[in-house]
Coordinates of C-alpha atoms in Angstrom, one line a residue:
M1 CA -18.3 -101.3 -34.2
K2 CA -16.6 -104.2 -36.1
V3 CA -20.0 -105.8 -37.0
E4 CA -21.3 -102.6 -38.4
A5 CA -18.2 -102.2 -40.5
W6 CA -18.4 -105.8 -41.7
N7 CA -22.1 -105.5 -42.7
L8 CA -21.3 -102.2 -44.5
G9 CA -18.4 -104.0 -46.4
M10 CA -20.5 -106.8 -47.5
L11 CA -23.2 -104.6 -48.7
L12 CA -20.8 -102.6 -50.8
F13 CA -19.3 -105.8 -52.2
C14 CA -22.7 -107.2 -53.3
L15 CA -23.7 -104.0 -54.9
S16 CA -20.5 -103.8 -56.8
T17 CA -20.5 -107.4 -58.2
L18 CA -24.1 -108.2 -58.8
G19 CA -25.7 -104.9 -59.0
S20 CA -28.1 -105.9 -56.2
C21 CA -28.2 -108.0 -53.1
R22 CA -31.0 -109.6 -51.4
S23 CA -31.8 -109.4 -47.8
G24 CA -31.4 -112.4 -45.6
N25 CA -35.0 -112.1 -44.3
E26 CA -36.6 -112.6 -47.8
P27 CA -39.3 -115.4 -47.9
L28 CA -38.1 -118.9 -48.8
Q29 CA -40.6 -119.5 -51.6
S30 CA -39.5 -116.5 -53.5
R31 CA -36.0 -117.7 -53.3
R32 CA -37.0 -121.1 -54.7
R33 CA -38.9 -119.8 -57.6
R34 CA -36.1 -117.7 -58.7
A35 CA -33.4 -120.2 -58.0
P36 CA -32.5 -121.2 -61.6
D37 CA -32.0 -117.6 -62.6
D38 CA -30.1 -116.7 -59.6
I39 CA -27.6 -119.6 -59.7
K40 CA -25.8 -118.0 -62.5
R41 CA -25.7 -114.7 -60.9
C42 CA -25.1 -115.3 -57.2
S43 CA -23.9 -118.6 -55.8
Y44 CA -23.5 -117.3 -52.2
T45 CA -26.1 -116.4 -49.7
F46 CA -25.1 -114.2 -46.8
L47 CA -27.1 -113.8 -43.7
V48 CA -26.7 -110.3 -42.5
P49 CA -28.1 -109.4 -39.2
Q50 CA -30.6 -106.6 -39.3
Q51 CA -28.9 -103.4 -38.3
K52 CA -30.3 -100.0 -37.8
L53 CA -28.3 -97.6 -39.9
T54 CA -28.0 -94.1 -38.5
G55 CA -25.5 -92.6 -40.8
P56 CA -24.9 -92.1 -44.5
I57 CA -24.4 -95.2 -46.8
C58 CA -21.8 -94.8 -49.5
A59 CA -21.8 -97.1 -52.5
S60 CA -19.0 -97.4 -54.9
A61 CA -19.3 -98.8 -58.4
T62 CA -15.7 -99.6 -58.5
G63 CA -15.7 -101.9 -55.6
P64 CA -14.4 -101.5 -52.0
E65 CA -11.6 -99.0 -51.4
P66 CA -8.2 -100.2 -50.4
E67 CA -7.8 -100.8 -46.8
K68 CA -5.3 -98.0 -46.4
D69 CA -7.8 -95.5 -47.8
R70 CA -10.7 -96.7 -45.8
V71 CA -12.1 -94.3 -43.1
T72 CA -13.0 -95.9 -39.9
R73 CA -14.8 -94.7 -36.9
M74 CA -11.5 -94.6 -35.1
D75 CA -10.2 -92.2 -37.7
I76 CA -13.2 -90.1 -37.2
S77 CA -12.9 -90.2 -33.5
D78 CA -9.2 -89.3 -33.8
L79 CA -10.1 -86.6 -36.2
K80 CA -12.7 -85.3 -33.7
D81 CA -10.0 -85.4 -30.9
V82 CA -7.6 -83.5 -33.1
L83 CA -10.3 -81.0 -34.0
S84 CA -11.2 -80.7 -30.3
K85 CA -7.6 -80.3 -29.4
Q86 CA -7.2 -77.7 -32.2
R87 CA -10.3 -76.0 -31.0
R88 CA -9.0 -75.9 -27.5
E89 CA -5.7 -74.6 -28.8
I90 CA -7.6 -72.0 -30.8
E91 CA -9.5 -71.0 -27.7
T92 CA -6.3 -70.8 -25.8
L93 CA -4.7 -68.7 -28.5
Q94 CA -7.8 -66.5 -28.5
L95 CA -7.5 -66.1 -24.7
L96 CA -3.8 -65.3 -25.2
T97 CA -4.7 -62.9 -27.9
D98 CA -7.2 -61.1 -25.7
V99 CA -4.6 -61.1 -22.9
D100 CA -2.0 -59.7 -25.3
S101 CA -4.5 -57.1 -26.5
N102 CA -5.1 -56.0 -22.9
L103 CA -1.4 -55.9 -22.4
V104 CA -1.0 -53.8 -25.5
N105 CA -3.7 -51.4 -24.3
E106 CA -2.1 -51.2 -20.9
M107 CA 1.3 -50.6 -22.5
K108 CA -0.2 -47.8 -24.6
L109 CA -1.8 -46.3 -21.4
L110 CA 1.5 -46.7 -19.6
R111 CA 3.3 -44.9 -22.5
K112 CA 0.8 -42.1 -22.4
E113 CA 1.2 -41.8 -18.6
S114 CA 4.9 -41.9 -19.1
R115 CA 4.7 -39.0 -21.5
N116 CA 2.5 -37.1 -19.1
M117 CA 4.8 -37.9 -16.3
N118 CA 7.8 -36.7 -18.3
S119 CA 5.9 -33.4 -19.0
R120 CA 5.1 -33.0 -15.3
V121 CA 8.7 -33.8 -14.3
T122 CA 9.9 -31.2 -16.8
Q123 CA 7.4 -28.7 -15.4
L124 CA 8.5 -29.4 -11.8
Y125 CA 12.1 -29.1 -12.9
M126 CA 11.4 -25.7 -14.4
Q127 CA 9.5 -24.6 -11.3
L128 CA 12.4 -25.8 -9.1
L129 CA 14.9 -23.9 -11.3
H130 CA 12.8 -20.8 -11.0
E131 CA 12.6 -21.2 -7.2
I132 CA 16.3 -21.6 -7.1
I133 CA 16.9 -18.5 -9.1
R134 CA 14.3 -16.5 -7.1
K135 CA 15.9 -17.6 -3.8
R136 CA 19.3 -16.6 -5.2
D137 CA 17.9 -13.2 -6.1
N138 CA 16.3 -13.0 -2.6
S139 CA 19.7 -13.9 -1.1
L140 CA 21.3 -11.1 -3.1
E141 CA 18.5 -8.7 -2.0
L142 CA 19.0 -9.8 1.6
V143 CA 22.7 -9.2 1.3
Q144 CA 22.0 -5.7 -0.2
L145 CA 19.5 -5.0 2.6
E146 CA 22.0 -6.1 5.2
N147 CA 24.6 -3.8 3.7
R148 CA 22.1 -0.9 3.7
V149 CA 21.2 -1.7 7.4
M150 CA 24.9 -1.7 8.2
N151 CA 25.3 1.6 6.4
V152 CA 22.3 3.2 8.2
T153 CA 23.6 1.8 11.5
S154 CA 27.0 3.4 10.9
E155 CA 25.3 6.7 9.9
M156 CA 23.2 6.5 13.1
L157 CA 26.2 6.0 15.2
R158 CA 28.0 8.8 13.4
L159 CA 24.9 11.1 14.0
A160 CA 24.7 10.0 17.6
S161 CA 28.3 10.9 18.1
R162 CA 27.7 14.2 16.3
Y163 CA 24.7 14.8 18.5
K164 CA 26.7 14.3 21.6
E165 CA 29.3 16.7 20.4
L166 CA 26.5 19.3 19.7
E167 CA 25.1 18.7 23.2
L168 CA 28.5 19.4 24.7
R169 CA 28.8 22.6 22.5
F170 CA 25.3 23.6 23.5
S171 CA 26.1 23.1 27.1
T172 CA 29.2 25.2 26.7
L173 CA 27.3 28.0 24.9
A174 CA 24.5 27.9 27.5
G175 CA 27.1 28.3 30.3
I176 CA 28.6 31.2 28.4
V177 CA 25.2 32.8 27.9
N178 CA 24.4 32.4 31.6
N179 CA 27.8 34.0 32.5
Q180 CA 27.1 36.8 30.1
S181 CA 23.7 37.4 31.6
V182 CA 25.2 37.6 35.1
L183 CA 27.9 39.9 33.7
I184 CA 25.3 42.2 32.1
S185 CA 23.3 42.4 35.3
L186 CA 26.4 43.4 37.2
L187 CA 27.2 46.0 34.6
E188 CA 23.7 47.4 34.7
E189 CA 24.0 47.7 38.5
H190 CA 27.4 49.3 38.2
C191 CA 26.1 51.8 35.6
M192 CA 23.2 52.8 37.8
H193 CA 25.5 53.4 40.8
V194 CA 28.0 55.3 38.7
Y195 CA 25.5 57.5 36.9
G196 CA 23.1 57.8 39.9
R197 CA 20.2 56.3 37.9
H198 CA 18.0 54.2 40.1
E199 CA 15.0 53.8 37.8
L200 CA 14.6 50.5 36.0
P201 CA 15.1 50.3 32.2
A202 CA 12.0 50.6 30.1
V203 CA 10.2 47.3 29.6
P204 CA 6.9 46.7 27.9
P205 CA 3.8 46.7 30.1
L206 CA 2.3 43.3 30.8
V207 CA -1.1 42.5 29.5
Q208 CA -3.6 43.7 32.0
V209 CA -6.5 41.5 30.7
V210 CA -6.7 38.3 32.8
P211 CA -9.6 36.0 31.7
E212 CA -11.9 34.6 34.2
T213 CA -11.0 31.0 33.2
I214 CA -7.7 30.0 31.8
P215 CA -7.9 27.1 29.3
G216 CA -7.4 23.9 31.3
N217 CA -4.9 21.1 30.6
N218 CA -3.6 18.1 32.5
N219 CA 0.0 19.4 32.5
R220 CA -0.4 23.0 33.2
F221 CA 3.1 23.6 34.5
T222 CA 5.0 21.2 32.2
N223 CA 6.8 24.0 30.5
E224 CA 8.1 25.5 33.8
I225 CA 9.5 22.1 34.9
H226 CA 10.9 21.5 31.5
R227 CA 12.7 24.8 31.4
E228 CA 14.1 24.4 34.9
H229 CA 15.3 20.8 34.8
N230 CA 16.0 20.0 31.2
N231 CA 17.4 23.1 29.6
R232 CA 19.2 21.2 26.9
A233 CA 15.9 19.7 25.6
L234 CA 14.1 22.9 24.9
P235 CA 11.8 22.7 21.9
R236 CA 12.6 24.6 18.8
G237 CA 11.4 28.2 19.0
S238 CA 11.3 28.3 22.8
R239 CA 14.8 29.8 23.4
M240 CA 14.9 33.3 24.8
D241 CA 18.3 34.2 23.5
V242 CA 18.0 33.0 19.9
P243 CA 18.9 35.9 17.5
P244 CA 16.7 36.8 14.6
T245 CA 17.3 35.0 11.3
D246 CA 19.0 37.1 8.7
D247 CA 19.8 34.6 6.0
P248 CA 16.8 33.7 3.9
R249 CA 18.6 30.5 2.9
A250 CA 18.0 29.2 6.4
V251 CA 14.3 28.9 5.6
P252 CA 13.3 25.3 5.3
P253 CA 12.4 24.3 1.7
V254 CA 8.8 24.2 0.7
P255 CA 7.6 20.6 0.1
Q256 CA 6.8 20.0 -3.6
G257 CA 4.9 16.7 -3.4
T258 CA 1.4 18.1 -2.5
L259 CA 1.3 21.1 -4.8
N260 CA -1.8 20.9 -7.1
S261 CA -0.8 21.1 -10.8
D262 CA -3.8 23.4 -11.8
G263 CA -3.6 27.1 -11.7
P264 CA -2.4 29.6 -11.0
F265 CA -5.5 31.1 -9.3
R266 CA -6.0 34.7 -8.0
D267 CA -6.8 33.3 -4.5
C268 CA -8.2 30.3 -2.8
Y269 CA -11.8 31.5 -3.3
Q270 CA -11.3 31.1 -7.0
V271 CA -9.8 27.7 -6.3
W272 CA -13.0 26.7 -4.5
Q273 CA -15.1 28.2 -7.3
A274 CA -13.2 26.0 -9.8
G275 CA -14.4 22.9 -8.0
H276 CA -11.4 22.0 -5.9
S277 CA -12.9 21.0 -2.6
T278 CA -9.8 19.4 -1.1
S279 CA -7.6 21.4 1.2
G280 CA -3.9 21.6 0.1
M281 CA -1.2 23.5 -1.6
Y282 CA -2.2 25.5 -4.7
L283 CA -0.4 28.0 -7.0
L284 CA -1.7 31.6 -6.8
K285 CA -1.0 34.7 -8.7
A286 CA -2.5 38.0 -7.5
D287 CA -3.8 40.6 -9.9
G288 CA -1.2 43.1 -10.8
S289 CA 1.6 41.0 -9.6
D290 CA 4.0 38.9 -11.6
R291 CA 5.0 36.7 -8.7
L292 CA 3.7 33.1 -8.2
I293 CA 2.7 32.2 -4.7
Q294 CA 2.4 28.7 -3.2
A295 CA -0.3 28.9 -0.5
W296 CA -2.4 26.5 1.6
C297 CA -6.1 26.6 0.7
E298 CA -8.5 25.6 3.5
Q299 CA -11.7 24.2 1.9
G300 CA -13.2 22.5 4.9
L301 CA -14.1 25.6 6.9
D302 CA -17.1 27.8 6.4
N303 CA -17.8 26.7 2.8
G304 CA -14.1 26.8 1.8
G305 CA -12.1 29.4 -0.1
W306 CA -9.8 30.5 2.8
T307 CA -6.2 31.5 2.0
V308 CA -4.0 30.7 5.0
F309 CA -1.2 33.2 5.5
Q310 CA 0.0 32.2 9.0
R311 CA 0.2 28.9 10.9
R312 CA 1.7 27.8 14.2
K313 CA 1.4 24.3 15.5
D314 CA 4.6 22.6 16.7
G315 CA 7.5 25.2 17.1
S316 CA 9.4 23.7 14.2
V317 CA 10.0 27.1 12.6
N318 CA 11.7 30.1 14.3
F319 CA 9.6 33.2 13.9
F320 CA 12.1 35.6 15.5
R321 CA 13.2 37.0 12.1
N322 CA 14.1 40.3 10.4
W323 CA 12.1 42.5 8.1
E324 CA 13.2 41.0 4.8
N325 CA 12.1 37.5 6.0
Y326 CA 8.7 38.7 7.1
K327 CA 8.3 40.6 3.8
K328 CA 9.1 37.6 1.5
G329 CA 7.8 34.8 3.8
F330 CA 9.3 31.7 5.4
G331 CA 8.5 28.2 6.7
N332 CA 6.7 25.2 5.2
I333 CA 3.4 25.7 3.5
D334 CA 1.9 22.5 4.9
G335 CA 3.4 23.2 8.4
E336 CA 4.4 26.3 10.2
H337 CA 4.8 29.3 7.9
W338 CA 4.4 33.0 7.2
L339 CA 3.2 33.7 3.7
G340 CA 5.0 37.1 3.4
L341 CA 3.8 40.7 4.0
E342 CA 4.1 41.5 0.3
N343 CA 2.1 38.5 -0.8
I344 CA -0.6 39.2 1.8
Y345 CA -0.8 42.8 0.6
N346 CA -1.1 41.7 -3.0
L347 CA -3.8 39.2 -2.2
A348 CA -5.9 41.4 0.0
K349 CA -5.9 44.4 -2.4
Q350 CA -7.8 42.3 -5.0
G351 CA -11.2 42.9 -3.4
D352 CA -13.0 43.0 -0.1
Y353 CA -11.7 40.3 2.2
R354 CA -12.5 39.2 5.8
L355 CA -10.1 37.8 8.3
M356 CA -10.4 34.6 10.4
V357 CA -8.2 33.8 13.4
E358 CA -8.5 30.2 14.6
L359 CA -7.0 29.4 18.0
E360 CA -6.6 26.0 19.7
D361 CA -5.6 25.5 23.4
W362 CA -3.8 22.5 24.9
S363 CA -7.0 20.8 25.9
G364 CA -8.0 20.6 22.2
K365 CA -10.7 23.3 22.3
K366 CA -10.9 25.6 19.3
V367 CA -12.2 29.2 19.3
Y368 CA -12.2 31.9 16.6
A369 CA -12.2 35.6 16.0
E370 CA -13.5 36.9 12.7
Y371 CA -13.2 40.5 11.4
S372 CA -15.5 41.8 8.7
S373 CA -12.7 43.3 6.6
F374 CA -8.9 43.0 6.3
R375 CA -6.2 44.6 4.2
L376 CA -2.7 46.0 4.5
E377 CA -1.1 49.3 3.4
P378 CA 1.9 49.0 1.1
E379 CA 5.4 48.7 2.3
I380 CA 6.1 52.4 2.3
E381 CA 3.4 52.6 5.0
G382 CA 5.0 49.7 6.9
Y383 CA 2.2 47.2 5.9
R384 CA -0.2 49.0 8.3
L385 CA -3.1 46.8 9.5
R386 CA -6.7 47.7 8.6
L387 CA -9.4 45.7 10.3
G388 CA -13.2 45.7 10.3
T389 CA -15.6 44.8 13.2
Y390 CA -15.2 41.7 15.4
Q391 CA -17.3 38.7 15.9
G392 CA -16.6 35.2 17.4
N393 CA -16.0 33.4 20.7
A394 CA -12.3 34.0 21.3
G395 CA -12.6 37.6 22.4
D396 CA -11.3 40.6 20.6
S397 CA -7.6 41.0 21.2
L398 CA -6.6 42.3 17.7
S399 CA -8.7 45.5 17.4
S400 CA -6.2 47.4 19.6
H401 CA -3.6 46.7 16.9
N402 CA -5.7 48.2 14.1
G403 CA -4.0 50.9 12.2
K404 CA -0.5 49.9 13.5
P405 CA 2.5 49.2 11.1
F406 CA 4.4 46.0 11.2
T407 CA 7.5 45.8 13.5
T408 CA 10.5 43.5 13.5
L409 CA 13.8 43.6 15.4
D410 CA 15.5 45.6 12.7
R411 CA 12.6 48.0 11.9
D412 CA 11.0 49.4 15.0
K413 CA 7.6 51.0 14.1
D414 CA 5.6 50.3 17.3
S415 CA 4.4 52.9 19.8
F416 CA 6.6 51.7 22.7
T417 CA 9.8 53.5 23.6
G418 CA 11.7 50.3 23.1
N419 CA 11.3 47.6 20.5
C420 CA 8.4 45.3 21.1
A421 CA 9.8 42.7 18.7
H422 CA 12.8 42.4 20.9
F423 CA 10.8 41.6 24.0
H424 CA 8.1 39.5 22.3
K425 CA 10.6 37.5 20.2
G426 CA 8.7 37.9 16.9
G427 CA 7.3 40.3 14.3
W428 CA 3.8 41.8 14.6
W429 CA 1.6 44.8 14.3
Y430 CA 2.6 45.9 17.8
N431 CA 1.1 48.8 19.6
A432 CA 2.8 49.3 22.9
C433 CA 3.2 46.3 22.8
G434 CA -0.3 44.9 22.6
Q435 CA -2.9 42.3 23.5
T436 CA -1.8 39.5 21.2
N437 CA 1.5 38.1 19.9
L438 CA 0.7 35.2 17.5
N439 CA 4.3 35.2 16.0
G440 CA 6.0 34.7 19.4
V441 CA 7.8 31.7 20.9
W442 CA 5.9 28.3 20.8
Y443 CA 5.9 27.1 24.4
P444 CA 4.5 23.5 25.0
G445 CA 2.0 23.0 27.8
G446 CA 0.1 26.2 27.9
V447 CA 1.1 28.3 30.9
Y448 CA 4.7 29.3 30.6
R449 CA 7.3 31.2 32.7
S450 CA 9.2 34.0 31.0
K451 CA 10.5 37.4 32.0
F452 CA 8.5 39.0 29.2
Q453 CA 5.2 37.9 27.6
D454 CA 6.9 36.4 24.5
G455 CA 4.6 33.3 24.0
I456 CA 1.9 32.8 21.4
F457 CA -0.9 34.5 23.4
W458 CA -4.3 36.0 22.8
A459 CA -5.1 38.1 25.9
E460 CA -8.8 37.6 25.8
Y461 CA -8.4 33.9 25.7
G462 CA -5.9 32.7 28.3
G463 CA -4.1 35.9 29.1
G464 CA -0.5 36.9 28.4
F465 CA 1.2 33.9 30.0
Y466 CA -0.7 31.1 28.3
S467 CA 0.9 30.0 25.0
L468 CA -1.6 28.5 22.6
K469 CA -1.0 25.1 21.0
S470 CA -1.9 26.1 17.4
V471 CA -3.0 29.2 15.5
R472 CA -4.1 29.9 11.9
M473 CA -4.8 33.2 10.2
M474 CA -6.6 33.2 6.9
I475 CA -8.6 35.5 4.6
R476 CA -11.5 34.9 2.2
L477 CA -13.2 37.1 -0.4
I478 CA -16.5 38.4 0.9
D479 CA -19.4 36.9 -1.2

């Protein structure tokens, strides 16, 4: 490295002083020929080893640079080292910059996730607050429900206590009635001995028709056992000593929820013609009458259009009533009821109607009796019954009542010397007293035991001592 620097310095020196330098390998003869001219110009001869130059050659006309300004290979090497070091530092900084960029991106993502997390936390907080409020409301509702249950329980206990009191009163009244019955029997015997009358008082004749087969049931004598061993649990309508109802306010109210809003119609046949194919309560108004009637229309039987004016099914309504009740009607339209003689009269006088009597025994079998015509005479005639010819599978037990007026306990119009309504515990078109009593006492179980035939019987189907489970009487305009 030093030799190359020396050669380069010498070359620059020669060029700066003489303008040219000769090479050390020039031929000797040439040097001799030019010796005189060259003596003045160059008095020194330098032998420079032949070097192979690989880099640039710089020549300066002003002579060599000062030593302090001269650039050496060491300087270049140092410069290269510095440049390499700076390049490494730059690469390191670039790596750091990349890392910082990644950190910045990650920070941005973390901030975004933090915002999302804050939103989610806020949402969860709102949900938790809502749940807390809802649970508090539920707690309040639970407290209210507990209070209601406590009130109902208290009411049940009060009613149970009241029921026990009523049971005691009923037992007392039953004992009084029994004592009175015994006293009446003794008085009757005393009267017969005193007045010399040995004949028995007039009682209605029993139904003579006894069907070949009585409708079967699995608990044929349930009613007999029930009456003998559980007198305090008799069903409604089965008491023998219940007086007739005189107060119309005692009639259970008619339910209002099932009444159809259309109408009024002249009868259920017009309801069916208007397209109402669903059985239910409808508002009727007969021609020539200014009174509105709530009636049950049966649309699922024989093409529909049947107006139901009597129904028995559970003994929930007492049918032992006076004339005014039977005239105006009583009961629940969607349950046991009597539509009213005046209403039946107004409906049936609008045209030619036929009558259907539907009977059901305690085995679930249903039979019917249909009459080709049906109408009633006005009240002045006692609502006398007018029937046509019979057809059906229940047997004809109503034709013997044809032409008879209606009888109640307070208006005796039957053909018997006594009052059939008194013995049969109802109101009906009695003869003397007759082959049917569909407004009698509802006895559960079918065959019943009673001193008189006061059950709901149809003589041709079960006889006089078989009380039917359910009965319906309905009319329909003849097509």
